[in-house]
Tab-separated table of C-alpha atoms in Angstrom:
chain	number	residue	atom	x	y	z
P	22	UNK	CA	-17.281	-20.831	-3.896
P	23	UNK	CA	-19.434	-18.058	-2.656
P	24	UNK	CA	-22.575	-16.636	-4.737
P	25	UNK	CA	-23.400	-13.109	-4.675
P	26	UNK	CA	-26.945	-12.536	-4.793
P	27	UNK	CA	-28.085	-8.909	-5.361
P	28	UNK	CA	-31.879	-8.209	-4.435
P	29	UNK	CA	-34.280	-6.110	-6.447
P	30	UNK	CA	-30.654	-4.053	-8.076
P	31	UNK	CA	-32.048	-0.652	-9.470
P	32	UNK	CA	-28.922	0.622	-11.158
P	33	UNK	CA	-27.538	-1.276	-14.300
P	34	UNK	CA	-24.107	0.491	-13.120
P	35	UNK	CA	-23.935	-1.062	-9.595
P	36	UNK	CA	-24.594	-4.567	-11.164
P	37	UNK	CA	-21.243	-4.180	-13.275
P	38	UNK	CA	-19.695	-2.968	-10.569
P	39	UNK	CA	-20.275	-5.790	-8.483
P	40	UNK	CA	-19.417	-7.901	-11.415
P	41	UNK	CA	-16.037	-6.172	-11.498
P	42	UNK	CA	-15.361	-6.382	-7.690
P	43	UNK	CA	-16.276	-9.968	-8.112
P	44	UNK	CA	-14.173	-10.934	-10.957
P	45	UNK	CA	-11.025	-9.022	-9.366
P	46	UNK	CA	-10.887	-11.333	-6.396
P	47	UNK	CA	-11.747	-14.660	-7.881
P	48	UNK	CA	-15.895	-14.735	-7.362
P	49	UNK	CA	-17.922	-15.545	-10.460
P	50	UNK	CA	-21.471	-16.580	-9.607
P	51	UNK	CA	-23.757	-13.917	-9.171
P	52	UNK	CA	-27.165	-14.180	-9.046
P	53	UNK	CA	-30.161	-11.334	-9.988
P	54	UNK	CA	-33.321	-10.819	-8.039
P	55	UNK	CA	-36.010	-8.806	-10.067
P	56	UNK	CA	-33.427	-6.487	-11.719
P	57	UNK	CA	-35.607	-2.831	-12.134
P	58	UNK	CA	-34.193	-2.503	-15.628
P	59	UNK	CA	-34.713	-6.080	-16.757
P	60	UNK	CA	-31.296	-8.201	-17.652
P	61	UNK	CA	-29.335	-8.152	-20.044
P	62	UNK	CA	-28.539	-4.140	-19.351
P	63	UNK	CA	-26.128	-2.188	-21.612
P	64	UNK	CA	-25.417	-0.039	-18.512
P	65	UNK	CA	-24.053	-3.333	-16.438
P	66	UNK	CA	-21.481	-4.236	-19.224
P	67	UNK	CA	-20.081	0.023	-19.169
P	68	UNK	CA	-19.185	-0.799	-15.672
P	69	UNK	CA	-18.109	-4.023	-15.516
P	70	UNK	CA	-14.615	-3.771	-17.141
P	71	UNK	CA	-15.624	-7.021	-19.388
P	72	UNK	CA	-16.163	-8.884	-15.915
P	73	UNK	CA	-19.385	-10.797	-17.378
P	74	UNK	CA	-17.297	-12.445	-20.374
P	75	UNK	CA	-15.337	-14.156	-17.570
P	76	UNK	CA	-18.166	-15.453	-15.273
P	77	UNK	CA	-20.714	-18.029	-15.403
P	78	UNK	CA	-23.764	-16.592	-17.003
P	79	UNK	CA	-25.661	-13.977	-14.289
P	80	UNK	CA	-28.584	-16.408	-13.100
P	81	UNK	CA	-32.036	-13.982	-13.085
P	82	UNK	CA	-34.938	-14.885	-10.578
P	83	UNK	CA	-38.142	-13.942	-9.970
P	84	UNK	CA	-38.069	-14.261	-6.377
P	85	UNK	CA	-35.801	-14.997	-3.408
P	86	UNK	CA	-36.704	-18.539	-2.696
P	87	UNK	CA	-35.700	-19.423	-6.182
P	88	UNK	CA	-32.462	-17.785	-6.041
P	89	UNK	CA	-31.493	-19.158	-2.832
P	90	UNK	CA	-32.560	-23.020	-3.081
P	91	UNK	CA	-29.616	-24.658	-3.860
P	92	UNK	CA	-27.910	-22.720	-1.486
P	93	UNK	CA	-27.024	-24.226	2.605
P	94	UNK	CA	-26.538	-20.659	4.056
P	95	UNK	CA	-26.808	-17.465	3.019
P	96	UNK	CA	-25.557	-14.352	5.032
P	97	UNK	CA	-27.687	-11.248	4.629
P	98	UNK	CA	-25.615	-7.802	4.510
P	99	UNK	CA	-27.395	-5.172	6.489
P	100	UNK	CA	-26.130	-1.331	7.425
P	101	UNK	CA	-28.401	-1.140	10.691
P	102	UNK	CA	-29.604	-3.673	12.979
P	103	UNK	CA	-32.785	-5.242	12.211
P	104	UNK	CA	-34.369	-6.283	16.081
P	105	UNK	CA	-34.042	-9.533	14.803
P	106	UNK	CA	-32.252	-12.567	16.486
P	107	UNK	CA	-29.288	-13.855	14.064
P	108	UNK	CA	-26.052	-14.317	14.245
P	109	UNK	CA	-23.865	-11.043	13.359
P	110	UNK	CA	-20.874	-11.116	11.633
P	111	UNK	CA	-18.160	-8.805	10.346
P	112	UNK	CA	-16.989	-9.464	6.857
P	113	UNK	CA	-14.144	-10.672	8.084
P	114	UNK	CA	-15.533	-13.672	10.389
P	115	UNK	CA	-18.419	-14.249	7.752
P	116	UNK	CA	-15.915	-15.330	5.408
P	117	UNK	CA	-13.709	-17.347	7.999
P	118	UNK	CA	-17.460	-19.052	8.481
P	119	UNK	CA	-17.825	-19.550	4.748
P	120	UNK	CA	-14.637	-21.635	4.334
P	121	UNK	CA	-15.580	-23.885	7.093
P	122	UNK	CA	-18.441	-24.511	5.831
P	123	UNK	CA	-17.322	-24.904	2.172
P	124	UNK	CA	-14.847	-27.233	3.488
P	125	UNK	CA	-18.051	-29.072	4.569
P	126	UNK	CA	-19.609	-29.431	0.913
P	127	UNK	CA	-21.930	-26.242	1.719
P	128	UNK	CA	-22.833	-23.821	-0.736
P	129	UNK	CA	-22.648	-20.251	0.570
P	130	UNK	CA	-24.524	-16.917	-0.404
P	131	UNK	CA	-23.894	-13.432	0.055
P	132	UNK	CA	-26.682	-11.186	-0.211
P	133	UNK	CA	-27.526	-7.405	-0.762
P	134	UNK	CA	-30.408	-5.349	-1.126
P	135	UNK	CA	-31.547	-2.578	-3.513
P	136	UNK	CA	-29.559	0.336	-3.056
P	137	UNK	CA	-32.080	2.389	-1.601
P	138	UNK	CA	-33.499	0.242	0.496
P	139	UNK	CA	-31.184	-2.313	1.518
P	140	UNK	CA	-32.496	-5.658	2.298
P	141	UNK	CA	-36.089	-5.445	3.552
P	142	UNK	CA	-37.479	-7.149	6.818
P	143	UNK	CA	-38.659	-10.419	4.583
P	144	UNK	CA	-35.698	-10.808	3.127
P	145	UNK	CA	-33.170	-10.707	6.220
P	146	UNK	CA	-35.667	-13.387	7.484
P	147	UNK	CA	-34.888	-15.705	4.621
P	148	UNK	CA	-31.154	-15.616	5.920
P	149	UNK	CA	-29.537	-17.354	8.350
P	150	UNK	CA	-26.899	-14.643	9.349
P	151	UNK	CA	-26.396	-11.093	9.007
P	152	UNK	CA	-22.941	-9.112	7.906
P	153	UNK	CA	-22.629	-6.170	8.984
P	154	UNK	CA	-19.550	-3.840	7.766
P	155	UNK	CA	-18.669	-1.641	10.300
P	156	UNK	CA	-17.769	1.753	9.483
P	157	UNK	CA	-17.114	5.206	11.630
P	158	UNK	CA	-19.744	5.552	13.560
P	159	UNK	CA	-20.819	8.939	12.331
P	160	UNK	CA	-20.466	8.360	8.567
P	161	UNK	CA	-21.382	5.313	6.868
P	162	UNK	CA	-21.670	5.520	3.147
P	163	UNK	CA	-21.145	2.500	1.202
P	164	UNK	CA	-22.612	1.541	-1.889
P	165	UNK	CA	-23.768	-1.332	-3.526
P	166	UNK	CA	-20.602	-2.020	-5.483
P	167	UNK	CA	-18.318	-0.486	-2.980
P	168	UNK	CA	-20.296	-3.525	-0.149
P	169	UNK	CA	-19.588	-6.350	-2.626
P	170	UNK	CA	-16.021	-5.158	-3.215
P	171	UNK	CA	-15.326	-5.410	0.525
P	172	UNK	CA	-16.565	-9.092	0.543
P	173	UNK	CA	-14.900	-10.402	-2.382
P	174	UNK	CA	-11.782	-8.685	-0.962
P	175	UNK	CA	-12.366	-10.830	2.367
P	176	UNK	CA	-12.974	-13.909	-0.074
P	177	UNK	CA	-8.863	-13.503	-1.742
P	178	UNK	CA	-7.393	-12.433	1.253
P	179	UNK	CA	-8.233	-15.468	3.670
P	180	UNK	CA	-8.001	-17.826	0.346
P	181	UNK	CA	-4.324	-16.831	-0.045
P	182	UNK	CA	-3.729	-16.799	3.665
P	183	UNK	CA	-1.357	-14.783	2.304
P	184	UNK	CA	2.094	-15.112	4.013
P	185	UNK	CA	2.545	-12.146	6.856
P	186	UNK	CA	6.162	-11.605	5.963
P	187	UNK	CA	6.728	-8.840	3.441
P	188	UNK	CA	8.733	-10.555	0.312
P	189	UNK	CA	11.319	-8.121	-1.526
P	190	UNK	CA	11.069	-8.373	-5.171
P	191	UNK	CA	14.317	-8.366	-6.606
P	192	UNK	CA	13.794	-8.057	-10.582
P	193	UNK	CA	16.566	-9.050	-12.656
P	194	UNK	CA	18.747	-8.837	-9.906
P	195	UNK	CA	20.009	-11.416	-7.671
P	196	UNK	CA	20.015	-10.143	-3.524
P	197	UNK	CA	23.514	-9.577	-2.870
P	198	UNK	CA	25.498	-12.640	-0.586
P	199	UNK	CA	26.053	-12.122	3.116
P	200	UNK	CA	29.873	-12.016	2.237
P	201	UNK	CA	29.771	-9.329	-0.552
P	202	UNK	CA	27.817	-6.733	1.388
P	203	UNK	CA	30.548	-7.539	4.351
P	204	UNK	CA	33.272	-6.880	1.484
P	205	UNK	CA	31.722	-3.340	0.684
P	206	UNK	CA	31.234	-2.360	4.453
P	207	UNK	CA	35.197	-3.552	5.260
P	208	UNK	CA	36.430	-1.692	2.532
P	209	UNK	CA	34.257	1.724	3.092
P	210	UNK	CA	35.722	1.414	6.805
P	211	UNK	CA	39.049	1.277	5.505
P	212	UNK	CA	38.408	4.147	3.698
P	213	UNK	CA	37.071	5.921	6.766
P	214	UNK	CA	39.874	4.774	8.592
P	215	UNK	CA	42.380	6.182	5.679
P	216	UNK	CA	40.604	9.420	6.257
P	217	UNK	CA	40.965	9.094	9.714
P	218	UNK	CA	37.153	9.529	10.533
P	219	UNK	CA	36.895	7.468	13.471
P	220	UNK	CA	38.873	10.239	15.502
P	221	UNK	CA	37.328	9.517	18.267
P	222	UNK	CA	37.950	6.166	19.892
P	223	UNK	CA	34.948	6.616	22.135
P	224	UNK	CA	32.537	6.809	19.364
P	225	UNK	CA	34.115	4.352	17.215
P	226	UNK	CA	32.175	1.609	18.301
P	227	UNK	CA	28.982	3.347	17.917
P	228	UNK	CA	29.852	4.785	14.345
P	229	UNK	CA	30.771	1.318	13.098
P	230	UNK	CA	27.756	0.070	14.398
P	231	UNK	CA	25.488	2.266	12.496
P	232	UNK	CA	27.323	1.863	9.467
P	233	UNK	CA	26.858	-1.731	9.720
P	234	UNK	CA	23.108	-1.381	10.576
P	235	UNK	CA	22.243	0.901	7.896
P	236	UNK	CA	23.972	-1.208	4.615
P	237	UNK	CA	22.679	-4.629	6.662
P	238	UNK	CA	19.086	-3.770	6.848
P	239	UNK	CA	18.747	-2.142	3.600
P	240	UNK	CA	18.376	-5.727	1.779
P	241	UNK	CA	20.810	-4.722	-1.344
P	242	UNK	CA	20.477	-6.411	-4.783
P	243	UNK	CA	24.149	-7.331	-6.445
P	244	UNK	CA	23.231	-4.715	-9.028
P	245	UNK	CA	22.848	-2.257	-6.076
P	246	UNK	CA	26.014	-3.207	-4.640
P	247	UNK	CA	27.933	-2.744	-7.599
P	248	UNK	CA	26.553	0.757	-7.865
P	249	UNK	CA	27.819	1.132	-4.017
P	250	UNK	CA	31.416	0.246	-5.037
P	251	UNK	CA	31.323	2.620	-7.857
P	252	UNK	CA	30.086	5.706	-5.534
P	253	UNK	CA	32.824	4.854	-3.325
P	254	UNK	CA	35.267	4.878	-5.607
P	255	UNK	CA	34.299	8.069	-7.126
P	256	UNK	CA	33.928	10.071	-4.073
P	257	UNK	CA	37.496	8.710	-3.235
P	258	UNK	CA	38.379	10.523	-6.337
P	259	UNK	CA	39.594	6.960	-7.910
P	260	UNK	CA	38.212	6.282	-11.442
P	261	UNK	CA	34.766	4.641	-11.115
P	262	UNK	CA	34.634	1.114	-11.410
P	263	UNK	CA	31.246	0.215	-13.107
R	30	UNK	CA	-2.912	8.018	11.631
R	31	UNK	CA	-2.189	6.996	7.678
R	32	UNK	CA	-2.293	9.748	5.501
R	33	UNK	CA	-3.334	9.189	1.859
R	34	UNK	CA	-1.521	10.669	-0.821
R	35	UNK	CA	-2.801	10.830	-4.380
R	36	UNK	CA	0.112	11.711	-6.801
R	37	UNK	CA	-1.409	13.960	-10.109
R	38	UNK	CA	-5.052	12.661	-10.115
R	39	UNK	CA	-7.151	13.089	-12.936
R	40	UNK	CA	-10.491	12.645	-12.025
R	41	UNK	CA	-11.910	14.934	-9.310
R	42	UNK	CA	-14.692	11.997	-9.075
R	43	UNK	CA	-11.922	10.014	-8.077
R	44	UNK	CA	-10.443	12.357	-5.332
R	45	UNK	CA	-14.072	12.474	-3.590
R	46	UNK	CA	-14.444	8.824	-3.997
R	47	UNK	CA	-11.082	8.158	-2.167
R	48	UNK	CA	-12.544	10.927	0.923
R	49	UNK	CA	-15.470	9.330	0.810
R	50	UNK	CA	-14.001	5.907	1.393
R	51	UNK	CA	-11.272	7.251	4.109
R	52	UNK	CA	-14.064	8.861	5.896
R	53	UNK	CA	-16.014	6.045	6.231
R	54	UNK	CA	-13.506	3.842	7.881
R	55	UNK	CA	-11.933	7.049	9.905
R	56	UNK	CA	-9.036	8.377	8.078
R	57	UNK	CA	-8.854	11.916	7.511
R	58	UNK	CA	-5.859	13.128	6.104
R	59	UNK	CA	-5.642	13.653	2.522
R	60	UNK	CA	-3.088	14.814	0.281
R	61	UNK	CA	-3.308	15.782	-3.251
R	62	UNK	CA	0.233	16.083	-5.442
R	63	UNK	CA	-0.885	18.654	-8.434
R	64	UNK	CA	-4.178	17.469	-9.132
R	65	UNK	CA	-4.996	17.486	-13.040
R	66	UNK	CA	-8.160	20.059	-12.720
R	67	UNK	CA	-7.063	22.170	-9.745
R	68	UNK	CA	-8.154	22.172	-6.359
R	69	UNK	CA	-10.966	22.702	-5.203
R	70	UNK	CA	-12.677	20.774	-7.621
R	71	UNK	CA	-16.682	20.347	-7.864
R	72	UNK	CA	-16.651	16.755	-9.265
R	73	UNK	CA	-15.115	15.619	-6.077
R	74	UNK	CA	-17.623	17.495	-3.624
R	75	UNK	CA	-20.408	15.322	-6.007
R	76	UNK	CA	-18.966	12.039	-4.918
R	77	UNK	CA	-17.504	12.524	-1.528
R	78	UNK	CA	-20.965	12.341	-0.091
R	79	UNK	CA	-20.248	14.936	1.920
R	80	UNK	CA	-17.162	13.421	3.154
R	81	UNK	CA	-14.520	16.701	2.585
R	82	UNK	CA	-16.838	18.501	5.655
R	83	UNK	CA	-15.764	15.911	8.338
R	84	UNK	CA	-12.247	15.533	7.386
R	85	UNK	CA	-9.068	17.748	7.783
R	86	UNK	CA	-8.535	20.545	5.195
R	87	UNK	CA	-7.107	18.577	1.819
R	88	UNK	CA	-3.678	19.479	1.466
R	89	UNK	CA	-2.287	20.332	-2.086
R	90	UNK	CA	1.729	20.372	-2.877
R	91	UNK	CA	3.394	20.849	-5.914
R	92	UNK	CA	5.536	17.909	-5.899
R	93	UNK	CA	6.225	14.483	-3.547
R	94	UNK	CA	8.859	15.750	-1.713
R	95	UNK	CA	6.949	18.189	0.102
R	96	UNK	CA	3.739	16.056	0.239
R	97	UNK	CA	5.518	13.420	2.268
R	98	UNK	CA	8.454	15.794	4.089
R	99	UNK	CA	6.959	15.271	7.499
R	100	UNK	CA	6.276	11.545	7.190
R	101	UNK	CA	8.762	8.792	8.767
R	102	UNK	CA	7.464	6.306	6.283
R	103	UNK	CA	5.851	6.239	2.431
R	104	UNK	CA	3.793	2.698	1.196
R	105	UNK	CA	3.651	3.301	-2.865
R	106	UNK	CA	1.095	1.108	-3.983
R	107	UNK	CA	1.621	-0.817	-7.391
R	108	UNK	CA	-0.383	-2.915	-9.561
R	109	UNK	CA	2.725	-4.457	-11.292
R	110	UNK	CA	6.348	-5.561	-9.951
R	111	UNK	CA	9.181	-2.775	-10.846
R	112	UNK	CA	12.347	-4.436	-10.821
R	113	UNK	CA	13.359	-2.393	-7.643
R	114	UNK	CA	14.527	-4.110	-4.348
R	115	UNK	CA	11.899	-3.179	-2.196
R	116	UNK	CA	9.877	-4.839	0.719
R	117	UNK	CA	6.718	-5.830	-0.842
R	118	UNK	CA	3.600	-5.855	1.344
R	119	UNK	CA	-0.033	-7.000	0.798
R	120	UNK	CA	-2.591	-4.314	2.559
R	121	UNK	CA	-2.753	-6.616	5.391
R	122	UNK	CA	0.623	-6.422	6.289
R	123	UNK	CA	1.354	-2.928	5.218
R	124	UNK	CA	-1.671	-1.662	7.551
R	125	UNK	CA	0.268	-3.854	10.321
R	126	UNK	CA	3.361	-2.985	9.835
R	127	UNK	CA	2.022	1.017	10.160
R	128	UNK	CA	0.006	0.271	13.308
R	129	UNK	CA	3.256	-1.065	14.747
R	130	UNK	CA	5.649	1.866	13.368
R	131	UNK	CA	2.896	4.179	14.630
R	132	UNK	CA	3.170	3.464	18.223
R	133	UNK	CA	6.783	4.255	17.878
R	134	UNK	CA	5.545	7.772	16.985
R	135	UNK	CA	5.955	7.311	13.151
R	136	UNK	CA	3.775	9.143	10.922
R	137	UNK	CA	2.920	7.054	7.539
R	138	UNK	CA	1.841	7.667	4.251
R	139	UNK	CA	0.384	5.704	1.854
R	140	UNK	CA	0.416	6.988	-2.058
R	141	UNK	CA	-1.551	6.395	-4.709
R	142	UNK	CA	-0.650	7.245	-8.598
R	143	UNK	CA	-2.549	8.869	-11.350
R	144	UNK	CA	-5.469	6.713	-12.814
R	145	UNK	CA	-3.474	6.161	-16.129
R	146	UNK	CA	-0.267	5.281	-15.465
R	147	UNK	CA	-0.192	4.345	-11.615
R	148	UNK	CA	3.169	5.590	-9.931
R	149	UNK	CA	6.051	6.632	-11.781
R	150	UNK	CA	9.152	4.958	-10.776
R	151	UNK	CA	10.465	7.930	-9.377
R	152	UNK	CA	7.799	8.280	-7.467
R	153	UNK	CA	8.038	4.613	-6.053
R	154	UNK	CA	12.107	4.858	-5.606
R	155	UNK	CA	10.813	7.915	-2.754
R	156	UNK	CA	8.794	5.128	-1.100
R	157	UNK	CA	10.386	2.997	1.598
R	158	UNK	CA	8.117	-0.001	0.611
R	159	UNK	CA	5.644	-0.960	-1.919
R	160	UNK	CA	1.912	-2.697	-1.417
R	161	UNK	CA	0.461	-4.952	-4.108
R	162	UNK	CA	-2.917	-5.486	-3.799
R	163	UNK	CA	-3.106	-9.024	-4.699
R	164	UNK	CA	-6.240	-10.376	-7.158
R	165	UNK	CA	-7.240	-12.247	-9.360
R	166	UNK	CA	-4.073	-12.899	-12.003
R	167	UNK	CA	-5.990	-12.913	-15.375
R	168	UNK	CA	-8.396	-10.017	-13.915
R	169	UNK	CA	-7.404	-7.139	-12.367
R	170	UNK	CA	-9.369	-3.750	-12.376
R	171	UNK	CA	-9.023	-2.169	-9.586
R	172	UNK	CA	-10.055	1.879	-9.768
R	173	UNK	CA	-8.551	4.314	-7.529
R	174	UNK	CA	-11.526	4.804	-5.252
R	175	UNK	CA	-11.630	1.109	-4.816
R	176	UNK	CA	-7.686	0.578	-4.035
R	177	UNK	CA	-8.124	3.712	-1.603
R	178	UNK	CA	-11.225	2.257	-0.054
R	179	UNK	CA	-9.588	-1.492	0.386
R	180	UNK	CA	-6.544	0.195	2.233
R	181	UNK	CA	-8.997	2.310	4.505
R	182	UNK	CA	-11.029	-1.133	5.202
R	183	UNK	CA	-7.688	-2.876	6.138
R	184	UNK	CA	-7.395	0.440	8.780
R	185	UNK	CA	-10.257	-0.575	10.151
R	186	UNK	CA	-10.529	-3.893	10.558
R	187	UNK	CA	-6.879	-4.027	12.034
R	188	UNK	CA	-7.719	-1.160	14.783
R	189	UNK	CA	-8.527	-3.345	16.980
R	190	UNK	CA	-6.603	-6.514	16.869
R	191	UNK	CA	-3.424	-4.768	17.056
R	192	UNK	CA	-0.070	-6.224	18.829
R	193	UNK	CA	1.637	-2.707	19.782
R	194	UNK	CA	5.192	-4.496	19.495
R	195	UNK	CA	7.530	-1.790	18.008
R	196	UNK	CA	9.039	-3.220	15.001
R	197	UNK	CA	12.637	-1.825	14.192
R	198	UNK	CA	14.324	-0.507	17.853
R	199	UNK	CA	14.914	2.817	16.905
R	200	UNK	CA	16.928	3.219	20.745
R	201	UNK	CA	17.266	6.449	21.578
R	202	UNK	CA	16.821	7.751	18.178
R	203	UNK	CA	14.010	8.741	16.254
R	204	UNK	CA	13.534	7.500	12.603
R	205	UNK	CA	14.872	10.448	10.150
R	206	UNK	CA	12.300	12.542	8.930
R	207	UNK	CA	11.895	11.856	4.742
R	208	UNK	CA	13.306	15.696	3.921
R	209	UNK	CA	16.144	15.000	6.212
R	210	UNK	CA	16.819	11.559	4.431
R	211	UNK	CA	16.121	13.361	0.636
R	212	UNK	CA	18.641	16.045	1.658
R	213	UNK	CA	21.352	13.545	2.405
R	214	UNK	CA	20.744	11.547	-1.024
R	215	UNK	CA	20.941	15.480	-2.756
R	216	UNK	CA	24.038	15.879	-1.211
R	217	UNK	CA	25.468	12.674	-2.401
R	218	UNK	CA	23.993	12.855	-5.577
R	219	UNK	CA	25.771	16.487	-5.975
R	220	UNK	CA	29.160	15.503	-4.984
R	221	UNK	CA	28.804	12.375	-7.514
R	222	UNK	CA	27.667	14.695	-10.202
R	223	UNK	CA	31.149	17.171	-9.252
R	224	UNK	CA	33.139	13.368	-9.142
R	225	UNK	CA	31.813	12.969	-12.722
R	226	UNK	CA	29.994	9.375	-11.306
R	227	UNK	CA	27.493	9.838	-13.643
R	228	UNK	CA	29.205	9.314	-16.797
R	229	UNK	CA	27.138	7.677	-19.176
R	230	UNK	CA	23.776	9.441	-19.474
R	231	UNK	CA	22.491	6.067	-20.568
R	232	UNK	CA	22.985	4.665	-17.316
R	233	UNK	CA	22.157	7.782	-15.277
R	234	UNK	CA	18.440	7.210	-14.523
R	235	UNK	CA	19.306	3.121	-13.147
R	236	UNK	CA	22.126	4.831	-11.039
R	237	UNK	CA	20.133	7.510	-9.310
R	238	UNK	CA	17.620	5.142	-8.840
R	239	UNK	CA	19.554	2.789	-7.418
R	240	UNK	CA	21.065	5.051	-5.167
R	241	UNK	CA	17.733	6.327	-3.970
R	242	UNK	CA	15.981	2.681	-3.415
R	243	UNK	CA	18.885	2.179	-1.582
R	244	UNK	CA	19.115	4.792	1.191
R	245	UNK	CA	15.032	5.028	1.260
R	246	UNK	CA	14.470	1.421	1.931
R	247	UNK	CA	17.051	1.167	4.967
R	248	UNK	CA	14.820	2.996	7.402
R	249	UNK	CA	17.684	5.291	8.729
R	250	UNK	CA	17.726	6.636	12.477
R	251	UNK	CA	18.585	10.007	12.758
R	252	UNK	CA	21.345	9.039	14.504
R	253	UNK	CA	22.810	7.106	11.564
R	254	UNK	CA	22.194	9.635	9.171
R	255	UNK	CA	24.739	12.246	10.906
R	256	UNK	CA	26.859	9.097	10.482
R	257	UNK	CA	26.057	8.898	7.018
R	258	UNK	CA	26.902	12.427	6.529
R	259	UNK	CA	29.895	12.196	8.630
R	260	UNK	CA	30.951	9.777	6.178
R	261	UNK	CA	30.243	11.253	3.108
R	262	UNK	CA	32.197	14.293	4.333
R	263	UNK	CA	35.277	12.340	5.636
R	264	UNK	CA	35.138	10.565	1.906
R	265	UNK	CA	35.308	13.717	-0.025
R	266	UNK	CA	38.380	14.598	2.226
R	267	UNK	CA	36.453	17.581	3.787
R	268	UNK	CA	36.902	17.686	7.554
R	269	UNK	CA	34.623	15.793	9.233
R	270	UNK	CA	31.675	17.128	10.983
R	271	UNK	CA	30.438	15.170	13.928
């Protein structure tokens, strides 16, 4: 688990947005260092979408040292470079690094500065590494809630090691069996034969291949296949068989 | 370049947030379908952080068909499954797929539904594939601006990590444009109407959606589309037009 630390957050709305973003992607440890308007803060509840009820109690600290004292490795997020000799990570590489360290029983923090200033130099100094979120060079305008959202998203993206194959959702209907799809294509081709569709022998192989390709590629469900049979019957002028 | 399409967006604030998120990560083509409060909208300017001045003019459309007609492949983002047989992508795999298709000279869209309802079933049917943003199973609370932000972030994250292997092999033939595929489906539906295929009014929406889904999913090339028109003409008993 990664802890999210907001240092001197100004707007309660942003604290709520950060909590909501965390909870969306499975993070639940939020820590605040000297929130400007104190804690709890009703403005945070408004934007949290109920996230606080499903997280650990938010921990509030007077200073940075106590907020990170039980952690092993803390990233500081910054928008600009700081002339500091620190390893610089992207969100992606930072989360990869985090998982490695977590598997080594380390506890990790990601710290964000106040809305107006970002992390102060002293705060960056307290971190072991920097995260720089790459944006368009001529337009960099991420707010606090968005920056937390992107880090939390990376956390879940890498956690799931999501399948790189798209899954098809068949709903209540099963995918059609290949033999049933082939039956449909055969029926279609026979109909086309009767209608003298394949008039040119030169073109016939290409036409057949086009038809095969279209229906073989479409990942047809059995319900859809019944619809296609009905369509074919209707177009032929038969009674439809639904 | 990926186009971002907001269908029936309600809050100008969210349109501005989407534009800001896009611009942060280098996307500049925003399209709106029937924005509730019209366009331009001062509320959008407020949240855009000046993004609109650095993007193409926002295009506004009366309907979905005209908004996507010059695109080759459109993803619909949905929070829940829809009992539709469509390939389902994560943000990561969808952007990977997009880069592959772009290297093959295709134009890609990612569509988002209205804030309150998400994409309607008919809107999902018009898409070739679905993007599902994985969130914690017990807390899924992404707003429109956040969903656009995550897709735009993925766009930039993968920008430099690509293999430019084309995905589907179109040979000498280009993928068909959406407007041409829609024309074919309309023609098919009209023929079916004449043949009284849609006899049961109860079943009509399901049948229509099945037909839409099959042909929208099949990644049809323009050559294949000509074949399909020929097939339809032949089955109707017309002279085939090859």
